[in-house]
CSV table of C-alpha atoms in Angstrom, one decimal:
chain,number,residue,atom,x,y,z
M,1,MET,CA,41.1,-11.2,-16.8
M,2,HIS,CA,43.1,-14.1,-18.5
M,3,VAL,CA,43.4,-16.0,-15.0
M,4,CYS,CA,39.8,-15.2,-14.1
M,5,GLN,CA,38.4,-16.6,-17.6
M,6,SER,CA,41.0,-19.9,-17.4
M,7,LEU,CA,39.0,-20.7,-14.0
M,8,GLU,CA,35.6,-20.5,-15.5
M,9,LYS,CA,34.6,-23.5,-17.2
M,10,ILE,CA,34.4,-23.1,-21.0
M,11,ASN,CA,31.2,-24.4,-22.4
M,12,THR,CA,29.7,-25.3,-25.7
M,13,MET,CA,26.1,-26.3,-25.5
M,14,LYS,CA,22.5,-23.9,-26.4
M,15,LEU,CA,22.5,-20.8,-24.6
M,16,GLU,CA,19.4,-22.1,-22.5
M,17,ASP,CA,20.9,-25.0,-21.7
M,18,PHE,CA,24.0,-23.4,-20.4
M,19,ILE,CA,22.4,-20.8,-18.2
M,20,HIS,CA,19.8,-23.5,-16.7
M,21,GLN,CA,22.8,-25.9,-16.0
M,22,ASN,CA,24.8,-22.8,-14.2
M,23,ARG,CA,21.6,-21.0,-12.8
M,24,SER,CA,23.0,-20.3,-9.6
M,25,ALA,CA,26.2,-18.9,-10.8
M,26,PHE,CA,23.8,-16.0,-12.2
M,27,GLU,CA,22.3,-15.2,-9.2
M,28,GLU,CA,23.7,-12.3,-7.3
M,29,GLU,CA,23.5,-11.4,-3.4
M,30,GLY,CA,20.3,-10.2,-2.1
M,31,PRO,CA,19.1,-6.5,-1.7
M,32,GLY,CA,20.8,-4.4,0.8
M,33,PRO,CA,19.3,-3.3,3.9
M,34,ARG,CA,17.4,-0.4,3.0
M,35,VAL,CA,14.7,-2.3,1.5
M,36,TRP,CA,13.3,-3.9,4.1
M,37,ALA,CA,14.0,-0.5,6.4
M,38,ALA,CA,11.7,1.2,4.0
M,39,LEU,CA,9.2,-1.8,4.0
M,40,GLU,CA,8.9,-1.7,7.5
M,41,LYS,CA,7.7,1.5,7.7
M,42,GLU,CA,4.6,0.8,5.2
M,43,LEU,CA,3.7,-2.4,7.0
M,44,PRO,CA,-0.1,-2.8,7.3
M,45,ALA,CA,-0.9,-2.0,11.0
M,46,LYS,CA,-2.2,-4.7,12.9
M,47,GLN,CA,-5.9,-3.8,13.4
M,48,PRO,CA,-6.3,-4.2,17.4
M,49,ALA,CA,-3.1,-1.9,17.8
M,50,ARG,CA,-4.7,0.4,15.3
M,51,ILE,CA,-8.2,0.5,17.3
M,52,VAL,CA,-6.2,0.8,20.6
M,53,SER,CA,-4.1,3.7,19.3
M,54,MET,CA,-6.9,5.4,17.4
M,55,MET,CA,-8.9,5.4,21.2
M,56,ALA,CA,-5.8,6.4,22.9
M,57,LYS,CA,-6.0,9.6,20.6
M,58,HIS,CA,-9.4,10.5,20.8
M,59,TRP,CA,-10.4,8.9,24.1
M,60,TRP,CA,-11.8,12.2,25.4
M,61,LYS,CA,-14.0,12.6,22.2
M,62,ALA,CA,-15.1,9.0,23.0
M,63,ALA,CA,-15.8,9.7,26.7
M,64,ILE,CA,-17.7,12.9,25.7
M,65,ILE,CA,-19.8,11.0,23.0
M,66,VAL,CA,-20.6,8.5,25.7
M,67,ALA,CA,-21.7,11.1,28.2
M,68,LEU,CA,-23.9,12.8,25.4
M,69,VAL,CA,-25.8,9.2,24.6
M,70,VAL,CA,-26.0,8.4,28.3
M,71,ASN,CA,-27.4,12.0,29.0
M,72,ALA,CA,-30.1,11.8,25.9
M,73,GLY,CA,-31.0,8.2,27.3
M,74,LEU,CA,-31.7,10.1,30.7
M,75,LEU,CA,-33.5,12.7,29.0
M,76,VAL,CA,-35.7,9.8,27.2
M,77,LYS,CA,-36.5,8.4,31.0
M,78,PHE,CA,-37.8,11.9,32.4
M,79,LEU,CA,-39.8,12.5,29.4
M,80,ASN,CA,-41.7,8.8,29.5
M,81,ALA,CA,-42.2,9.6,33.2
M,82,LYS,CA,-44.5,12.3,32.3
M,83,GLN,CA,-43.7,15.0,34.6
M,84,GLU,CA,-46.4,17.3,34.7
M,85,VAL,CA,-44.5,20.1,36.6
M,86,ALA,CA,-45.1,23.0,34.3
M,87,TYR,CA,-43.8,26.4,35.3
M,88,VAL,CA,-43.7,29.3,32.0
M,89,VAL,CA,-40.3,30.6,31.7
M,90,PRO,CA,-39.9,33.5,29.5
M,91,GLU,CA,-36.2,33.2,28.7
M,92,MET,CA,-36.4,29.8,27.5
M,93,GLU,CA,-36.6,31.0,23.4
M,94,GLU,CA,-33.7,33.5,24.5
M,95,MET,CA,-31.6,30.6,25.7
M,96,GLN,CA,-32.0,28.1,22.9
M,97,VAL,CA,-31.4,30.9,20.6
M,98,TYR,CA,-28.3,31.6,22.4
M,99,TYR,CA,-27.2,27.9,22.1
M,100,THR,CA,-28.3,26.9,18.8
M,101,SER,CA,-26.2,29.8,17.5
M,102,LYS,CA,-23.2,29.4,19.3
M,103,ILE,CA,-23.2,25.3,18.5
M,104,GLU,CA,-23.9,26.3,14.6
M,105,GLN,CA,-21.1,28.7,14.5
M,106,LYS,CA,-19.0,26.3,16.3
M,107,LEU,CA,-20.2,23.4,13.8
M,108,GLU,CA,-19.3,25.9,10.7
M,109,GLU,CA,-15.9,26.2,12.3
M,110,LEU,CA,-15.2,22.5,12.2
M,111,ASN,CA,-16.4,21.8,8.9
M,112,LYS,CA,-13.9,23.7,7.5
M,113,TYR,CA,-11.2,21.0,8.6
M,114,PRO,CA,-11.0,17.5,6.3
M,115,ALA,CA,-12.9,14.7,7.9
M,116,GLU,CA,-10.0,12.5,7.7
M,117,GLN,CA,-8.1,15.1,9.7
M,118,LEU,CA,-10.8,15.1,12.3
M,119,GLY,CA,-10.8,11.2,12.5
M,120,LEU,CA,-14.8,11.2,13.5
M,121,ASP,CA,-16.5,8.5,12.7
M,122,SER,CA,-20.2,8.4,11.1
M,123,THR,CA,-21.8,8.3,14.7
M,124,THR,CA,-19.4,10.8,16.1
M,125,ARG,CA,-20.9,13.1,13.5
M,126,GLU,CA,-24.3,12.4,13.7
M,127,GLU,CA,-24.1,12.9,17.6
M,128,LEU,CA,-22.4,16.5,16.9
M,129,LYS,CA,-24.8,17.5,14.3
M,130,LEU,CA,-27.3,20.3,16.2
M,131,ARG,CA,-30.8,18.8,15.3
M,132,ASN,CA,-30.2,15.2,15.6
M,133,GLU,CA,-32.8,12.9,17.1
M,134,THR,CA,-31.7,14.0,20.7
M,135,TYR,CA,-32.3,17.4,19.9
M,136,LEU,CA,-35.7,17.3,18.1
M,137,LEU,CA,-36.9,14.7,20.6
M,138,LEU,CA,-36.4,17.6,23.4
M,139,GLU,CA,-37.6,20.4,21.1
M,140,LYS,CA,-40.6,18.5,20.7
M,141,GLU,CA,-41.1,17.8,24.2
M,142,LEU,CA,-40.5,21.4,25.2
M,143,MET,CA,-43.0,22.6,22.6
M,144,SER,CA,-45.7,20.5,24.2
M,145,ASN,CA,-44.4,21.2,27.9
M,146,PRO,CA,-42.6,24.9,27.1
M,147,GLY,CA,-42.5,24.9,31.2
M,148,ASN,CA,-41.4,22.0,32.2
M,149,GLU,CA,-38.4,22.9,34.4
M,150,ARG,CA,-36.6,19.3,34.4
M,151,ILE,CA,-36.7,19.3,31.0
M,152,ARG,CA,-35.5,22.9,30.3
M,153,ALA,CA,-32.6,22.0,32.6
M,154,ALA,CA,-31.8,18.8,30.6
M,155,MET,CA,-31.8,20.9,27.2
M,156,VAL,CA,-29.6,23.3,28.8
M,157,ARG,CA,-27.1,20.5,30.0
M,158,TYR,CA,-27.4,18.9,26.2
M,159,TYR,CA,-26.5,22.2,24.8
M,160,GLN,CA,-23.5,22.5,27.3
M,161,MET,CA,-21.9,19.1,27.0
M,162,LYS,CA,-22.2,19.7,22.8
M,163,LEU,CA,-20.6,23.0,23.3
M,164,GLU,CA,-18.0,21.8,25.5
M,165,LEU,CA,-17.2,19.0,23.1
M,166,LEU,CA,-16.9,21.0,19.8
M,167,ASP,CA,-14.8,23.9,21.9
M,168,LYS,CA,-12.2,20.7,22.4
M,169,ILE,CA,-12.1,19.2,18.9
M,170,LEU,CA,-11.7,23.0,17.7
M,171,THR,CA,-8.8,23.8,20.2
M,172,GLU,CA,-7.5,20.3,19.3
M,173,GLN,CA,-7.4,21.5,15.4
M,174,ASP,CA,-5.6,24.6,16.4
M,175,LYS,CA,-2.9,22.9,18.0
M,176,TYR,CA,-2.7,20.4,15.1
M,177,HIS,CA,-2.6,23.8,12.8
M,178,ASN,CA,-0.1,25.8,14.5
M,179,VAL,CA,2.3,23.0,15.2
M,180,THR,CA,6.0,25.1,15.6
M,181,PRO,CA,9.4,23.5,16.9
M,182,SER,CA,8.6,25.1,20.4
M,183,ASN,CA,5.4,23.8,20.8
M,184,LYS,CA,5.8,20.3,19.0
M,185,LYS,CA,6.4,18.6,22.0
M,186,ASP,CA,3.2,19.6,23.6
M,187,VAL,CA,1.2,18.8,20.4
M,188,LEU,CA,2.6,15.4,20.3
U,1,MET,CA,13.3,-21.4,5.4
U,2,PRO,CA,10.1,-22.9,4.1
U,3,VAL,CA,7.5,-20.7,3.2
U,4,THR,CA,4.2,-22.2,4.4
U,5,ASP,CA,0.7,-21.0,4.3
U,6,GLN,CA,1.3,-20.3,8.3
U,7,ILE,CA,3.3,-17.3,7.5
U,8,VAL,CA,0.6,-15.7,5.3
U,9,VAL,CA,-2.2,-16.6,8.2
U,10,ARG,CA,0.3,-14.7,10.2
U,11,CYS,CA,0.7,-11.7,8.0
U,12,ARG,CA,-3.0,-11.0,7.5
U,13,LYS,CA,-3.1,-10.6,11.2
U,14,GLY,CA,-0.5,-8.3,11.1
U,15,ASP,CA,2.2,-9.9,12.6
U,16,VAL,CA,5.5,-7.9,11.7
U,17,ARG,CA,7.6,-11.1,12.2
U,18,ALA,CA,5.9,-13.0,9.3
U,19,PHE,CA,5.9,-9.9,7.2
U,20,ARG,CA,10.1,-10.3,7.5
U,21,GLU,CA,10.3,-13.9,7.6
U,22,LEU,CA,8.4,-14.1,4.2
U,23,TYR,CA,10.7,-11.0,3.1
U,24,GLU,CA,13.7,-13.2,3.8
U,25,ALA,CA,12.4,-16.0,2.4
U,26,TYR,CA,11.7,-14.5,-1.3
U,27,SER,CA,14.1,-11.1,-1.5
U,28,ARG,CA,16.9,-12.5,-3.0
U,29,ALA,CA,15.4,-14.4,-5.6
U,30,MET,CA,13.1,-11.4,-6.2
U,31,TYR,CA,16.1,-8.9,-6.4
U,32,ASN,CA,17.6,-11.3,-8.9
U,33,ILE,CA,14.9,-10.8,-11.0
U,34,CYS,CA,14.5,-7.0,-10.4
U,35,LEU,CA,18.5,-6.7,-11.1
U,36,ARG,CA,18.2,-8.6,-14.5
U,37,MET,CA,15.0,-6.8,-15.9
U,38,THR,CA,16.4,-3.3,-14.9
U,39,GLY,CA,20.2,-4.0,-15.0
U,40,HIS,CA,20.8,-1.3,-12.4
U,41,ALA,CA,21.3,-2.6,-8.5
U,42,ALA,CA,19.8,0.7,-6.8
U,43,ASP,CA,16.6,1.0,-9.5
U,44,ALA,CA,16.1,-2.9,-8.8
U,45,GLU,CA,16.0,-2.1,-4.6
U,46,ASP,CA,13.7,0.4,-5.7
U,47,VAL,CA,11.4,-1.8,-7.8
U,48,LEU,CA,11.7,-4.5,-5.5
U,49,GLN,CA,10.4,-2.3,-2.5
U,50,GLU,CA,7.4,-1.5,-4.4
U,51,ALA,CA,6.3,-4.8,-5.4
U,52,PHE,CA,6.5,-6.3,-1.4
U,53,VAL,CA,4.5,-3.3,-0.5
U,54,GLN,CA,1.7,-4.4,-3.1
U,55,VAL,CA,2.7,-8.4,-2.0
U,56,PHE,CA,1.9,-7.2,1.7
U,57,LYS,CA,-1.2,-5.3,1.1
U,58,ASN,CA,-2.8,-7.6,-1.0
U,59,LEU,CA,-2.5,-10.9,0.7
U,60,GLU,CA,-5.8,-11.1,1.6
U,61,LYS,CA,-6.4,-11.2,-2.0
U,62,LEU,CA,-4.1,-14.9,-2.5
U,63,THR,CA,-6.7,-17.7,-2.9
U,64,SER,CA,-5.8,-20.9,-0.8
U,65,ASP,CA,-4.8,-22.7,-4.2
U,66,SER,CA,-2.7,-20.0,-5.5
U,67,SER,CA,0.9,-20.6,-5.8
U,68,LEU,CA,2.7,-18.4,-3.0
U,69,THR,CA,5.6,-18.1,-5.3
U,70,ALA,CA,4.2,-17.6,-8.6
U,71,TRP,CA,1.8,-14.9,-7.3
U,72,ILE,CA,4.6,-13.2,-5.7
U,73,LYS,CA,6.8,-13.4,-8.9
U,74,ARG,CA,4.1,-12.2,-11.0
U,75,ILE,CA,3.7,-8.8,-9.0
U,76,VAL,CA,7.5,-8.5,-9.1
U,77,VAL,CA,7.6,-9.2,-12.9
U,78,ASN,CA,4.6,-6.7,-13.3
U,79,HIS,CA,6.5,-3.8,-11.2
U,80,CYS,CA,9.7,-4.7,-13.6
U,81,LEU,CA,7.7,-4.1,-16.7
U,82,SER,CA,5.8,-1.2,-15.6
U,83,TYR,CA,9.5,0.4,-14.7
U,84,LEU,CA,10.6,-0.2,-17.9
U,85,ARG,CA,7.5,1.4,-19.6
U,86,LYS,CA,8.0,4.2,-17.5
U,87,LYS,CA,11.8,4.2,-19.0
U,88,LYS,CA,10.2,4.4,-22.5
U,89,VAL,CA,11.0,1.0,-23.3
U,90,TYR,CA,8.6,-0.1,-26.0
U,91,PHE,CA,8.1,-3.6,-26.8
U,92,GLU,CA,7.3,-3.2,-30.6
U,93,GLU,CA,6.1,-5.4,-33.4
U,94,VAL,CA,8.7,-6.7,-35.6
U,95,GLY,CA,8.7,-9.1,-38.6
U,96,GLU,CA,9.2,-12.9,-38.2
U,97,MET,CA,13.0,-14.2,-38.5
U,98,ASP,CA,13.4,-15.2,-42.2
U,99,ALA,CA,15.2,-18.6,-43.2
U,100,ALA,CA,18.3,-17.1,-44.4
U,101,GLU,CA,18.5,-15.6,-40.8
U,102,GLU,CA,17.8,-18.6,-38.8
U,103,ALA,CA,20.5,-20.6,-40.6
U,104,VAL,CA,23.4,-18.9,-39.5
U,105,VAL,CA,22.9,-20.1,-35.8
U,106,ASP,CA,25.0,-22.8,-34.9
U,107,GLU,CA,24.7,-22.5,-31.1
U,108,GLY,CA,27.3,-25.6,-30.3
U,109,ALA,CA,30.0,-23.5,-32.2
U,110,TYR,CA,29.9,-21.0,-29.2
U,111,ALA,CA,31.7,-21.5,-26.1
U,112,PHE,CA,30.2,-19.5,-23.1
U,113,THR,CA,31.3,-18.6,-19.9
U,114,VAL,CA,29.0,-17.6,-17.1
U,115,SER,CA,30.7,-14.0,-17.0
U,116,ALA,CA,30.8,-13.4,-20.5
U,117,VAL,CA,27.3,-14.5,-21.2
U,118,LYS,CA,26.5,-12.1,-18.2
U,119,GLU,CA,28.3,-9.1,-19.5
U,120,ALA,CA,26.6,-10.2,-22.9
U,121,ILE,CA,23.0,-9.9,-21.5
U,122,GLY,CA,24.3,-6.6,-19.8
U,123,GLN,CA,24.7,-5.0,-23.1
U,124,LEU,CA,21.7,-6.3,-24.6
U,125,PRO,CA,19.0,-3.0,-25.5
U,126,ASP,CA,16.1,-2.9,-23.2
U,127,GLY,CA,13.6,-4.8,-25.2
U,128,TYR,CA,16.0,-7.9,-25.9
U,129,ARG,CA,16.8,-8.2,-22.3
U,130,THR,CA,13.4,-8.5,-21.3
U,131,VAL,CA,12.3,-10.9,-23.6
U,132,LEU,CA,15.1,-13.1,-22.8
U,133,ASN,CA,15.2,-12.8,-19.3
U,134,LEU,CA,11.5,-13.6,-18.9
U,135,TYR,CA,11.7,-16.8,-21.4
U,136,ILE,CA,14.9,-18.4,-19.8
U,137,PHE,CA,15.2,-17.1,-16.5
U,138,GLU,CA,11.7,-16.3,-15.7
U,139,GLU,CA,10.4,-19.7,-17.9
U,140,TYR,CA,7.3,-18.2,-19.2
U,141,SER,CA,6.4,-19.1,-22.4
U,142,HIS,CA,6.1,-17.1,-25.6
U,143,ARG,CA,2.8,-16.6,-25.2
U,144,GLU,CA,3.0,-15.2,-21.6
U,145,ILE,CA,5.6,-12.9,-22.3
U,146,ALA,CA,3.4,-11.5,-25.6
U,147,GLU,CA,0.3,-11.5,-23.3
U,148,MET,CA,2.5,-9.6,-20.8
U,149,LEU,CA,4.2,-7.3,-23.2
U,150,GLY,CA,1.1,-6.5,-25.4
U,151,ILE,CA,2.8,-8.2,-28.4
U,152,SER,CA,2.2,-10.8,-30.6
U,153,GLU,CA,3.8,-14.4,-29.8
U,154,SER,CA,5.3,-14.4,-32.9
U,155,THR,CA,7.3,-11.3,-32.1
U,156,ALA,CA,8.0,-12.6,-28.7
U,157,LYS,CA,9.6,-15.3,-30.1
U,158,THR,CA,11.2,-13.5,-33.0
U,159,GLN,CA,12.7,-10.9,-30.2
U,160,PHE,CA,14.1,-13.6,-28.4
U,161,MET,CA,15.6,-15.2,-31.2
U,162,ARG,CA,17.5,-12.4,-32.0
U,163,ALA,CA,18.2,-11.5,-28.4
U,164,LYS,CA,20.1,-14.8,-28.2
U,165,GLU,CA,21.7,-14.3,-31.2
U,166,LYS,CA,23.2,-10.9,-30.5
U,167,VAL,CA,24.4,-12.9,-26.9
U,168,ARG,CA,26.5,-15.0,-28.7
U,169,GLN,CA,27.9,-11.9,-31.2
U,170,LEU,CA,28.9,-10.8,-28.0
U,171,VAL,CA,30.4,-13.7,-26.3
U,172,LYS,CA,32.1,-14.4,-29.6
U,173,VAL,CA,33.8,-11.0,-29.8
U,174,LYS,CA,34.7,-11.0,-26.1
U,175,THR,CA,36.2,-15.0,-26.5
U,176,LYS,CA,37.9,-13.5,-29.5
U,177,GLU,CA,39.5,-10.9,-27.1
U,178,VAL,CA,40.8,-13.2,-24.7
């Protein structure tokens, strides 16, 4: 202790001046590596990378949404072509009740999951709704042309695609909810 | 390594290497602030980490005419003060020093050494140490310190004078021991 003290320069001046003049001697080494290691994990993600990874994770949802939109576009084209081949099909109402109840049931199940967990944007959510614009358009056309086979076929296809999409989303959510060590690899 | 605006631009684009460069340029100086303010190495690292998370997240808010160093330092100091408040360190108002109290001071009579001053500062109560560090090491004015701590300027000044007096006494005792 005596040796250490004698090696240091003894100063007789104001405290502030002494500290300012010996400022570097008051500095310690930097922080340990754990600080950067922890920070690295919290770095704001690159925007393009985030979008790419989100697309990679939800690509199939995107693909089905695109298919639904294209389908809706084709329907509009059909309707604009004003096909007048009308047949009265008695099971139409039954088919409509079957699919709408199924879809509504799936939508109810889906709504039980928190929005952030589903990872669906507002456009996708809108597309998933049963009574969205496309549905209303089809319904209106069917009301005025109840027997139009092409409209009926298009509507069935529309219902089926929506049901398929909802099933896939629900299956994925089930997987995430029931992660066990044995199936973790499959889920991830 | 000089930190230029270019690093900030790269950080805003999400360049991980730029974040690392920014961290390396400032981490030592900012860690020293945290260490002086908290008095403990582990706590200083925790506070530093929290402060840098804020720095990285808020780089968008940094305007082109503001100083990057001053901005980062202010975030770090604010985190240190927040740490002290969590530790229930209160910066209460005190009366001004009276003339008799001030008259005792004869700074030239004290023989300072770096190790003795460091040790003395380390022994100060949290409140005194904070005020002394902010004034001498971080070079904030008494008015700025008062604003940061939510006390009056005269209290900040009085606390600083008392902190200095305490350091002198501790150094004196240490010198006698040697």
